mmCIF file of C-alpha atoms and ligand atoms in Angstrom:
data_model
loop_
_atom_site.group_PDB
_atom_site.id
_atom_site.type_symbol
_atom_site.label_atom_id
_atom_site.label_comp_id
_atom_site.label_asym_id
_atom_site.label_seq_id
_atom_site.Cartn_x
_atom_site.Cartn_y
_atom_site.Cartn_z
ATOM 1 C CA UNK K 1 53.415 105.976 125.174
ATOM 2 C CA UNK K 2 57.051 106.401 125.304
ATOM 3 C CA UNK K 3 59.027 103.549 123.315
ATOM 4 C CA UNK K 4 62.451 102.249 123.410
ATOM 5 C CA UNK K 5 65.017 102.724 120.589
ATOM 6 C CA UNK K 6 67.658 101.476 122.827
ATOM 7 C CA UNK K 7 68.018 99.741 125.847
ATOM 8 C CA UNK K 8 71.548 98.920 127.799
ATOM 9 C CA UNK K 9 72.271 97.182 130.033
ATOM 10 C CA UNK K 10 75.279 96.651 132.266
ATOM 11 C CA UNK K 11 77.456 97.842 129.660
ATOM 12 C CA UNK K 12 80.980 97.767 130.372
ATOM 13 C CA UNK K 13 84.143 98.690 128.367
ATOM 14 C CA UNK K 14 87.315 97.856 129.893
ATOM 15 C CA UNK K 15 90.633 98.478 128.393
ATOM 16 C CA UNK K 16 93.691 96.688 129.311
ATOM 17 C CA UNK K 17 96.943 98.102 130.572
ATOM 18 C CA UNK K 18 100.080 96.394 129.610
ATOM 19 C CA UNK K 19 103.612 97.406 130.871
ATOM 20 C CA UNK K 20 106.671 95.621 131.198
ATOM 21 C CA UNK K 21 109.152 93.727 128.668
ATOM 22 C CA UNK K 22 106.306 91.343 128.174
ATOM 23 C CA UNK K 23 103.783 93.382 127.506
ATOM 24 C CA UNK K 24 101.425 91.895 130.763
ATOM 25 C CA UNK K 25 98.398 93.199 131.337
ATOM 26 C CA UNK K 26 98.502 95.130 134.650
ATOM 27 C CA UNK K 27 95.252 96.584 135.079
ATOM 28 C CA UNK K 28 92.527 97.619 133.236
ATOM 29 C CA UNK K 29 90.766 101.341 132.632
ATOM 30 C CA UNK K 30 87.204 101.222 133.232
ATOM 31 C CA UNK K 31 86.338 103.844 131.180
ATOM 32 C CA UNK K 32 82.395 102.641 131.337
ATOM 33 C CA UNK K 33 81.480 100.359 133.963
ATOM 34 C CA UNK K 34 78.148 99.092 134.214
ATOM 35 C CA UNK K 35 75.430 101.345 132.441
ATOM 36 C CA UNK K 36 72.068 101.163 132.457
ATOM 37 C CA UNK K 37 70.044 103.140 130.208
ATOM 38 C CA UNK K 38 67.109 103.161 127.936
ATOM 39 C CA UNK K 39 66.533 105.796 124.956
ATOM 40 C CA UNK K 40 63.375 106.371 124.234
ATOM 41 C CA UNK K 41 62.188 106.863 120.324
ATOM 42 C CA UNK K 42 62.206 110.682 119.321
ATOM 43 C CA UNK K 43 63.678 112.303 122.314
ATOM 44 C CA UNK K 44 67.014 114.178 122.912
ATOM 45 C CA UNK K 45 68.878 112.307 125.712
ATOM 46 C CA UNK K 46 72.121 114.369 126.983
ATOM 47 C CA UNK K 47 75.328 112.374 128.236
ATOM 48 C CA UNK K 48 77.096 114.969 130.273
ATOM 49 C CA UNK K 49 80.262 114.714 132.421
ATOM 50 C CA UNK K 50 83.985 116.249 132.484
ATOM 51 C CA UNK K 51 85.904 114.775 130.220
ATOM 52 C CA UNK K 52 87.463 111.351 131.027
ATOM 53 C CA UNK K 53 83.983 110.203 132.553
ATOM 54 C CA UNK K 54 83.611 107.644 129.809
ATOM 55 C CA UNK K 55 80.589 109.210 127.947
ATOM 56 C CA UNK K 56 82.218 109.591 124.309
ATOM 57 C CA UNK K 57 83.699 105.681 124.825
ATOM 58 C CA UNK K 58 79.770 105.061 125.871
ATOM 59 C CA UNK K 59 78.486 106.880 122.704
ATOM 60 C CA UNK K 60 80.937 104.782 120.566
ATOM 61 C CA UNK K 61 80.339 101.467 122.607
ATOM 62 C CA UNK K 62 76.497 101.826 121.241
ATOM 63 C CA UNK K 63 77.571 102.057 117.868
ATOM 64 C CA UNK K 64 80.165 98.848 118.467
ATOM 65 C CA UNK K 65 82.987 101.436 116.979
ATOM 66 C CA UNK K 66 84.786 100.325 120.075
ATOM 67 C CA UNK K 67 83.888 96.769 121.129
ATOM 68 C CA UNK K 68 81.808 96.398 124.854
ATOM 69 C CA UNK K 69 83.415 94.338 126.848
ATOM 70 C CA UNK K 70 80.509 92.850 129.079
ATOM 71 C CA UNK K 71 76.667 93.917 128.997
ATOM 72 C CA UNK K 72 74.265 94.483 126.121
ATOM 73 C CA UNK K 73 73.078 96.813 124.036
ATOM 74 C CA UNK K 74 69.677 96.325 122.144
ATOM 75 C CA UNK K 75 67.954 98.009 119.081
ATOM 76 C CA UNK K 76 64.665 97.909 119.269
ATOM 77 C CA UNK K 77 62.880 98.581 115.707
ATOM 78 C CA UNK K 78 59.255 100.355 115.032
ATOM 79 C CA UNK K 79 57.801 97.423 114.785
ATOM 80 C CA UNK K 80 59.091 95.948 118.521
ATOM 81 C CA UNK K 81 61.830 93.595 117.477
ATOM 82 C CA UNK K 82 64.281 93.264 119.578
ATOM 83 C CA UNK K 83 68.189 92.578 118.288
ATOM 84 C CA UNK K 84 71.086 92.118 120.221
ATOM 85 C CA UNK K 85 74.008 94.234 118.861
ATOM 86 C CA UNK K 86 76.691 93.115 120.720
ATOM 87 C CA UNK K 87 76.371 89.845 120.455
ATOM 88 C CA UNK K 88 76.398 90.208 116.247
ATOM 89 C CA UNK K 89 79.010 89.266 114.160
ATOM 90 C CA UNK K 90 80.387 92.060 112.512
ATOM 91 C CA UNK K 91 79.080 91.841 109.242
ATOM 92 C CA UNK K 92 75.330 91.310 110.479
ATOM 93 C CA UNK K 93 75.727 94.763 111.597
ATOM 94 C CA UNK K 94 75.788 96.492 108.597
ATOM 95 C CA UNK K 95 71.497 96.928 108.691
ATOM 96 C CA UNK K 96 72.270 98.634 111.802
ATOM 97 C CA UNK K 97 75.066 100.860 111.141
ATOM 98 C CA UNK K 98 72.567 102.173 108.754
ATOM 99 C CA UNK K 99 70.313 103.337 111.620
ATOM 100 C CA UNK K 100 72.863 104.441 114.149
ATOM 101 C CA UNK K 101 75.083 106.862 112.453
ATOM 102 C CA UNK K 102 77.722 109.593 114.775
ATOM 103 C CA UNK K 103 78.439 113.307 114.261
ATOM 104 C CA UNK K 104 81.951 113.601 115.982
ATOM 105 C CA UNK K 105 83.466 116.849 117.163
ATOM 106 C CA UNK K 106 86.228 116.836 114.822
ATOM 107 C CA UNK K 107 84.570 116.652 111.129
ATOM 108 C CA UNK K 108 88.120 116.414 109.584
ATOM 109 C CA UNK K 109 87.940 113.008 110.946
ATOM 110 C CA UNK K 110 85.174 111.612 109.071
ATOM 111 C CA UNK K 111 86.028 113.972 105.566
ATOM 112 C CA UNK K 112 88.968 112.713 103.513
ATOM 113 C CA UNK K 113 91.080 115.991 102.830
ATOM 114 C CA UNK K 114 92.192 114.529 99.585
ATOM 115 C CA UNK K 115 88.210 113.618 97.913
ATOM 116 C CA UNK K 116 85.779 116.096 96.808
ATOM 117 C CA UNK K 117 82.764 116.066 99.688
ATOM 118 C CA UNK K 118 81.315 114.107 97.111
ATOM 119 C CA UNK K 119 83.894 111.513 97.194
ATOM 120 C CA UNK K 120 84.098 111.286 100.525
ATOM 121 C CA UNK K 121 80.198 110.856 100.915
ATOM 122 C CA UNK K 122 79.203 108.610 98.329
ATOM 123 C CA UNK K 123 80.807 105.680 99.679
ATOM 124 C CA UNK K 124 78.252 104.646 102.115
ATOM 125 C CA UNK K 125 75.733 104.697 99.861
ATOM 126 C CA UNK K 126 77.283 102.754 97.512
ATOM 127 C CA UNK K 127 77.717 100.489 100.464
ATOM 128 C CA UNK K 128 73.854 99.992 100.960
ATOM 129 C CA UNK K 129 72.875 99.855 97.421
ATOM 130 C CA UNK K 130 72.863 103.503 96.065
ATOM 131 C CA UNK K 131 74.266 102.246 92.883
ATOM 132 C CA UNK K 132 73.638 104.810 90.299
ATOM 133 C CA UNK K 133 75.700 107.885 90.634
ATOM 134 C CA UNK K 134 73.501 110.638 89.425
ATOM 135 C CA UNK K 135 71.287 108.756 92.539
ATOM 136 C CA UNK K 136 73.951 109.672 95.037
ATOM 137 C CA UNK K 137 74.820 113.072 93.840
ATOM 138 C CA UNK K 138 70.816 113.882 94.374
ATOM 139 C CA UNK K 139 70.601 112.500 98.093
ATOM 140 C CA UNK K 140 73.540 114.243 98.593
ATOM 141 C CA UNK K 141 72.858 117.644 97.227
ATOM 142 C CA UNK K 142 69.329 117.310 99.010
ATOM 143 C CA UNK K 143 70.870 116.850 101.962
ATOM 144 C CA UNK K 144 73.124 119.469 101.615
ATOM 145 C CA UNK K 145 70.157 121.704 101.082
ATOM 146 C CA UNK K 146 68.408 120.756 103.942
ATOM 147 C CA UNK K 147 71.824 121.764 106.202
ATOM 148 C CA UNK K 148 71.684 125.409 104.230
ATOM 149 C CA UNK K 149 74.178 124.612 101.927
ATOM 150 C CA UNK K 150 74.415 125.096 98.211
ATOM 151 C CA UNK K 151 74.127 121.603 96.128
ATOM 152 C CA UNK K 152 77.097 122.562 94.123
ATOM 153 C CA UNK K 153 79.647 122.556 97.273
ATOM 154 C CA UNK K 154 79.927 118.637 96.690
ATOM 155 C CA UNK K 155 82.289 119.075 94.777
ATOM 156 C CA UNK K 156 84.594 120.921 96.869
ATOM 157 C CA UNK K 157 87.040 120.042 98.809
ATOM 158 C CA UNK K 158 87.183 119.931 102.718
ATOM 159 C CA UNK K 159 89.847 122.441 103.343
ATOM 160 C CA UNK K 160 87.370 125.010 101.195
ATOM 161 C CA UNK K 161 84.719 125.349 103.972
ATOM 162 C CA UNK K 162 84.870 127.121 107.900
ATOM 163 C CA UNK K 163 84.455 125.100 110.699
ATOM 164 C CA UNK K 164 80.982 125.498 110.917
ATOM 165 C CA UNK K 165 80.198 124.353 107.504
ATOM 166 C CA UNK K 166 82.284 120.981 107.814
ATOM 167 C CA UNK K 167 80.280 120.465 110.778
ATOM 168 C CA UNK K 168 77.245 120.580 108.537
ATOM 169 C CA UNK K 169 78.667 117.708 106.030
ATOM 170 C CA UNK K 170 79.413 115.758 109.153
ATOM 171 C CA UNK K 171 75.682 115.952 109.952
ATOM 172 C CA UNK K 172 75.153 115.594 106.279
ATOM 173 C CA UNK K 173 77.345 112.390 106.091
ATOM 174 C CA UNK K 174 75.150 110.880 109.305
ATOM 175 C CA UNK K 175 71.800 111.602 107.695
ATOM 176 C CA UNK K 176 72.716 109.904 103.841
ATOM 177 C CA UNK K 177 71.376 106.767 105.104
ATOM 178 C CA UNK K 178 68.639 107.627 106.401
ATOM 179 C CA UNK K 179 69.345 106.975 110.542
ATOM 180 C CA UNK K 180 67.009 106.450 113.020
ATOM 181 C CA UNK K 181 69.143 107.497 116.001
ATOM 182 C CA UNK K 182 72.161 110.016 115.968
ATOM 183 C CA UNK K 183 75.336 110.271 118.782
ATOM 184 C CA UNK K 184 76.065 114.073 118.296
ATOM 185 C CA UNK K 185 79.489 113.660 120.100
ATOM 186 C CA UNK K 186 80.493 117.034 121.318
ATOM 187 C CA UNK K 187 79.287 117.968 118.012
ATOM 188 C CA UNK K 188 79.341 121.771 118.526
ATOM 189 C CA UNK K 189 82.142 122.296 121.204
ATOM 190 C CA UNK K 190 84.608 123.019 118.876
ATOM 191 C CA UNK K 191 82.490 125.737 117.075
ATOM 192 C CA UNK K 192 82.046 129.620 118.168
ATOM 193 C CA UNK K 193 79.106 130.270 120.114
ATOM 194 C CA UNK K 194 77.360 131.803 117.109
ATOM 195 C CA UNK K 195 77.895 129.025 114.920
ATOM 196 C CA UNK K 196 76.419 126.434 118.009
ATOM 197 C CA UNK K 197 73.342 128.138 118.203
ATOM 198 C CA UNK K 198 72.990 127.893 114.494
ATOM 199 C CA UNK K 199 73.958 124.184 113.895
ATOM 200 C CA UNK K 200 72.003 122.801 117.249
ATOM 201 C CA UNK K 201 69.144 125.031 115.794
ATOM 202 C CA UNK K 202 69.743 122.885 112.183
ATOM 203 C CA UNK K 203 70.283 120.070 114.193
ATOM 204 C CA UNK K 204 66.488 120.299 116.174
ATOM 205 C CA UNK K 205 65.009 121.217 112.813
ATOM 206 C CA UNK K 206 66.552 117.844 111.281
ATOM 207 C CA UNK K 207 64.996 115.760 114.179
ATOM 208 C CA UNK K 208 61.497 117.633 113.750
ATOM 209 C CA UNK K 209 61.446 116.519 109.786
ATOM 210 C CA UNK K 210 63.218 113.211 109.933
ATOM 211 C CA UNK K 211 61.760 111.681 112.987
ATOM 212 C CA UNK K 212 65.221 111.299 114.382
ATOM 213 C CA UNK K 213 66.436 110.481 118.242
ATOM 214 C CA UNK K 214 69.764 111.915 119.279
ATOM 215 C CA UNK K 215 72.185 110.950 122.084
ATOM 216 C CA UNK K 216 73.505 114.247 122.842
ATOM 217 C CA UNK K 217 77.331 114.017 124.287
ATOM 218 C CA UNK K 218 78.601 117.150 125.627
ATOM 219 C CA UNK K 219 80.576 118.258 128.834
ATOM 220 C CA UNK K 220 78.829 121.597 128.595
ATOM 221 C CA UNK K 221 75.487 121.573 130.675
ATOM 222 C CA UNK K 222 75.033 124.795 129.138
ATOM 223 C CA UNK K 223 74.564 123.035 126.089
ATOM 224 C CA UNK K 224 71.876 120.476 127.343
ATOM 225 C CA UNK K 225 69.835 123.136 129.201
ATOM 226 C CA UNK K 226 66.876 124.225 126.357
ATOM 227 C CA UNK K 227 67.927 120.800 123.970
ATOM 228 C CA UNK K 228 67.633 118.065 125.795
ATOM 229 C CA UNK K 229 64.440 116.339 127.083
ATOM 230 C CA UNK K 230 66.274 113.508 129.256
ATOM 231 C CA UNK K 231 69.690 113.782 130.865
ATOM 232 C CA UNK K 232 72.211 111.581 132.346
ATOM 233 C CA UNK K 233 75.397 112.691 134.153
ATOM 234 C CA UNK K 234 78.587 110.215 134.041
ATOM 235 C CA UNK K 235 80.936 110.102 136.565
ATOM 236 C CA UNK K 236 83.973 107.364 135.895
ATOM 237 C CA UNK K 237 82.276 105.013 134.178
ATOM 238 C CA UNK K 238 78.728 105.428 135.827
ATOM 239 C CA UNK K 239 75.730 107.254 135.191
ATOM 240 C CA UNK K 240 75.524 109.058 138.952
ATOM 241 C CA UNK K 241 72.185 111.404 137.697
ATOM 242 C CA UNK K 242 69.657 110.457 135.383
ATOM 243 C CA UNK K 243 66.418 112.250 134.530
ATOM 244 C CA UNK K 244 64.180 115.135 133.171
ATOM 245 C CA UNK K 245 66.281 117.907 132.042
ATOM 246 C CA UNK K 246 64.331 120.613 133.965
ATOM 247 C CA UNK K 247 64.563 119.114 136.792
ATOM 248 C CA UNK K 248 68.251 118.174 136.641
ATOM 249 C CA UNK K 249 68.724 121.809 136.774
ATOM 250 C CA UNK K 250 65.625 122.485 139.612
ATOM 251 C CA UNK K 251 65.711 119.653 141.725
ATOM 252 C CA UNK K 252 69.358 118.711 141.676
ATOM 253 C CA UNK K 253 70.042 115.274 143.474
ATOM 254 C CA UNK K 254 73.751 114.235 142.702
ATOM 255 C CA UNK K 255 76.418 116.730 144.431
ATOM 256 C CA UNK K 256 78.372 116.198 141.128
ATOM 257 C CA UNK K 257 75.674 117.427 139.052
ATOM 258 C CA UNK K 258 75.251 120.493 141.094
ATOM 259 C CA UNK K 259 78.726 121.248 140.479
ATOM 260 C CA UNK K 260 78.356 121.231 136.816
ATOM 261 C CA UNK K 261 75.735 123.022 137.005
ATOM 262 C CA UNK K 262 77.156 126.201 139.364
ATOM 263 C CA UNK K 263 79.513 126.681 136.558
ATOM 264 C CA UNK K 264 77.349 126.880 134.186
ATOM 265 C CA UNK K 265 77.743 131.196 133.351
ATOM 266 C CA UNK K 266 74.481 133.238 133.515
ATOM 267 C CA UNK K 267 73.763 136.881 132.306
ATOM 268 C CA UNK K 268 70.613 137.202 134.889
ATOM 269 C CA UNK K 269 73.084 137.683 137.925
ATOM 270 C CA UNK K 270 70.324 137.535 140.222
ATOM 271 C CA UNK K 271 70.109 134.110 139.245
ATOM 272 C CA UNK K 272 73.512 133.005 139.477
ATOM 273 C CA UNK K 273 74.627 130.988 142.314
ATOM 274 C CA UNK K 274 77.851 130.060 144.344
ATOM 275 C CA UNK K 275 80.067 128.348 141.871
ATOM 276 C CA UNK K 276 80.983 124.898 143.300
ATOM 277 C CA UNK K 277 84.627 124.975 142.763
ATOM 278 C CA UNK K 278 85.540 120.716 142.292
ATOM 279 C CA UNK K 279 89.172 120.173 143.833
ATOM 280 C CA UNK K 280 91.317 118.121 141.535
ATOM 281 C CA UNK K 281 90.791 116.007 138.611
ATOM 282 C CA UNK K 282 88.581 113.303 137.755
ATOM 283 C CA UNK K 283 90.565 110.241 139.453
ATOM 284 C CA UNK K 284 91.979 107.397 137.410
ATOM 285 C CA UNK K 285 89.743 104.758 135.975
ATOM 286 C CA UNK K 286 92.522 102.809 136.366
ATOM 287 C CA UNK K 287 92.409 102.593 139.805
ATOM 288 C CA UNK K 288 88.921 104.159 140.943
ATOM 289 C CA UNK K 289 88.474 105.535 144.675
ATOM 290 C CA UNK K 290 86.868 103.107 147.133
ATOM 291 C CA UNK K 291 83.099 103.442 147.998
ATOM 292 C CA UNK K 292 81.442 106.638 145.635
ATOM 293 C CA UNK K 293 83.567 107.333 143.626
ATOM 294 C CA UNK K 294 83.356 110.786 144.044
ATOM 295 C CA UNK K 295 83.889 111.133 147.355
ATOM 296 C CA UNK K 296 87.331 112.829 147.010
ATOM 297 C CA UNK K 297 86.308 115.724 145.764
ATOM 298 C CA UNK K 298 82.608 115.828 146.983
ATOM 299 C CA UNK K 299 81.935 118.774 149.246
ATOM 300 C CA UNK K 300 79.414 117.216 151.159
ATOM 301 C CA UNK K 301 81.176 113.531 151.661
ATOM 302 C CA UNK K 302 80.698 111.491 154.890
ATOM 303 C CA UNK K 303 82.222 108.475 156.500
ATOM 304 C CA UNK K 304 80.155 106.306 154.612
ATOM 305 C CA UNK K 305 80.865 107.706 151.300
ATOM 306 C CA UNK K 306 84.570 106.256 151.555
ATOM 307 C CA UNK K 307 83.280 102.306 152.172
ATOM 308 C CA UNK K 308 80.204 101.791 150.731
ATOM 309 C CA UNK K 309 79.042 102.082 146.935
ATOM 310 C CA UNK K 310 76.073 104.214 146.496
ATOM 311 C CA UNK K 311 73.328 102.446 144.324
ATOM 312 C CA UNK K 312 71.739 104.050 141.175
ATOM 313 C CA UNK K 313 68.289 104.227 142.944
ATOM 314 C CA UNK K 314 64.673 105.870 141.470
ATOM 315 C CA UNK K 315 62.936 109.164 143.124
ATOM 316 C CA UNK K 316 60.296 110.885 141.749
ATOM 317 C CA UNK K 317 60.437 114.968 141.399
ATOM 318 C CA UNK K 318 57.882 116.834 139.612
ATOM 319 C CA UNK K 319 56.608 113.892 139.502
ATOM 320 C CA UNK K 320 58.679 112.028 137.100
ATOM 321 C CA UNK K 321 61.219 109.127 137.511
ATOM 322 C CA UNK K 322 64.610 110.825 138.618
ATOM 323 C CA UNK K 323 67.148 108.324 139.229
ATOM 324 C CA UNK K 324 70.678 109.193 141.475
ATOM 325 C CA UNK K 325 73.265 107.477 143.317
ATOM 326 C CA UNK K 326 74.438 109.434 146.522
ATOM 327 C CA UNK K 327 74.086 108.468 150.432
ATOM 328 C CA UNK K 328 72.463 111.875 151.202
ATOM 329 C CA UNK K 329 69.242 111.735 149.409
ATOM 330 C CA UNK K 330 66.651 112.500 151.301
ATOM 331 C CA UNK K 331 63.107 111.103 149.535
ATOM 332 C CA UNK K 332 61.243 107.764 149.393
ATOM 333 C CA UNK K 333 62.918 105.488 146.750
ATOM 334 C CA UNK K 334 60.366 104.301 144.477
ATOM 335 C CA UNK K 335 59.997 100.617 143.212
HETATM 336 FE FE1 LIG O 1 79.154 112.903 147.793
HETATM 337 FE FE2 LIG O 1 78.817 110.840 149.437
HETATM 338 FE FE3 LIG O 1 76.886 111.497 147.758
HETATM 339 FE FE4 LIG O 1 79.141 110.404 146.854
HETATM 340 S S1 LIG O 1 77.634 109.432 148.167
HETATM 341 S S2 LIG O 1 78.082 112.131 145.989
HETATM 342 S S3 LIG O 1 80.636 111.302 148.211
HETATM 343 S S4 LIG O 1 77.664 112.725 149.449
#
């Protein structure tokens, strides 16, 4: 039976705009507005969208590196106890952090230029207790083993290693404490297509040994296609497509989603279908369109697409839970 790692619900983050002499707040960008989602234990859930959808302020939300500002977000541990992360005081999140680690796109970000790898890993283990060095230079040279790198590279220095390789001490710096669920944000977008297959193929033989679950954030459907087992697609703010990743490529619900997914290229060009060309740019969270959101630049939108909000509601195809928001589905909701 499928089990919960982490369950949201209504999450929102909200960031204020100020302007003026004063500095009032005149608005606010709602770059996620009221998500529901479980993750289940050991699977590979994709967040997909264009960017500006929210998805990477999502990811971080979870991991409280940017601070919710309504809804909850609970861990729920092996043994079925529930905790309440958002409602924690900073410093009682520390067990957590240990469990809920990020691989960002950028790995420059999380690698000090000016330590040794070395240096700039060993710190959170000395956090959580590591506290003999010849201790953290082993987990550490394991690690970097187990990513296909020579022990000895510790002791190098960022600038020293390709793109592809820093990506592999990012994923080395996530697993050092031993995590139970991952955010790979956009973690192989920046990389040539070579090096993606060979880091998301690291990256599935990681979860296979360590028991890990990964929220996979990526604007690239290509991506998510043979990785994920779940997907959700985010529109500003809002998940608009949520559900087995075959079928969000075989029974497409959300026109959004089959937008994505007409631009995704394919070699078979039998296959390929008419690309979905998207007029415009996603709108301004600032100031989000009236009724679906999407409706300005949704192909297929009707009268009732520019008044009335289009619920998140449950399907079933292939007979699993599918879950959209768009007037135009045709197929009994399910309870
Ligand atoms: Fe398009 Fe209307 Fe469906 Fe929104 S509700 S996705 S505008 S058809």
């Amino acid at each position: 039976m499928k089990k919960e790692i982490l369950k949201l619900r209504n999450v929102k983050v909200h960031f204020p705009v100020q302007a003026g002499v004063f500095n009032r707040v005149v608005g606010h960008v709602m770059a996620v507005d009221g998500v529901d989602l479980d993750i289940y234990r050991g699977e590979v859930l994709g967040l997909a969208g264009e960017s500006g959808c929210g998805k990477t302020t999502l990811g971080k939300a979870i991991l409280r590196l940017v601070e919710p500002t309504d809804g909850e977000v609970t861990f729920v541990s092996k043994e079925d106890e529930e905790t309440e992360l958002t409602s924690l005081e900073k410093k009682d999140m520390d067990p957590f952090r240990k469990k809920l680690q990020i691989v960002f796109q950028d790995p420059h970000s999380s690698l000090n230029p000016s330590f040794t790898i070395f240096g700039s890993l060993q710190d959170p283990l000395k956090k959580f207790g590591v506290k003999s060095k010849e201790e953290r230079r082993k987990i550490i040279g394991d690690l970097l083993e187990a990513v296909n790198m020579r022990r000895e590279y510790m002791d190098r220095y960022p600038h020293e290693f390709s793109g592809g390789q820093r990506q592999r001490i990012g994923i080395v710096r996530a697993l050092c404490l031993e995590p139970e669920l991952i955010v790979c944000d956009e973690a192989v977008s920046a990389l040539d297509v070579s090096i993606q297959a060979q880091v998301l193929q690291l990256l599935m033989q990681l979860k296979k040994d360590k028991n890990l679950t990964y929220l996979f954030i990526t604007h690239d459907l290509s991506v998510t296609e043979y990785l994920c087992d779940r997907i959700a697609v985010m529109y500003l703010g809002r998940i608009v497509e949520l559900c087995d990743s075959e079928d969000l490529y075989n029974n497409t619900l959300h026109p959004y989603s089959e937008a994505l997914i007409s631009a995704i290229p394919v070699a078979d060009l039998d296959k390929k279908t008419e690309r979905i060309v998207l007029e415009g740019d996603v709108p301004s969270p600032v100031n989000p369109p009236t009724g679906c959101p999407f409706h300005p630049r949704c192909p297929k939108a009707k009268d009732i697409c520019k008044t009335e909000v289009p619920k998140l509601k449950k399907y079933s195809t292939s007979g699993k839970d599918h879950y959209a928001s768009c007037h135009l589905i045709d197929l009994p909701e399910r309870s």
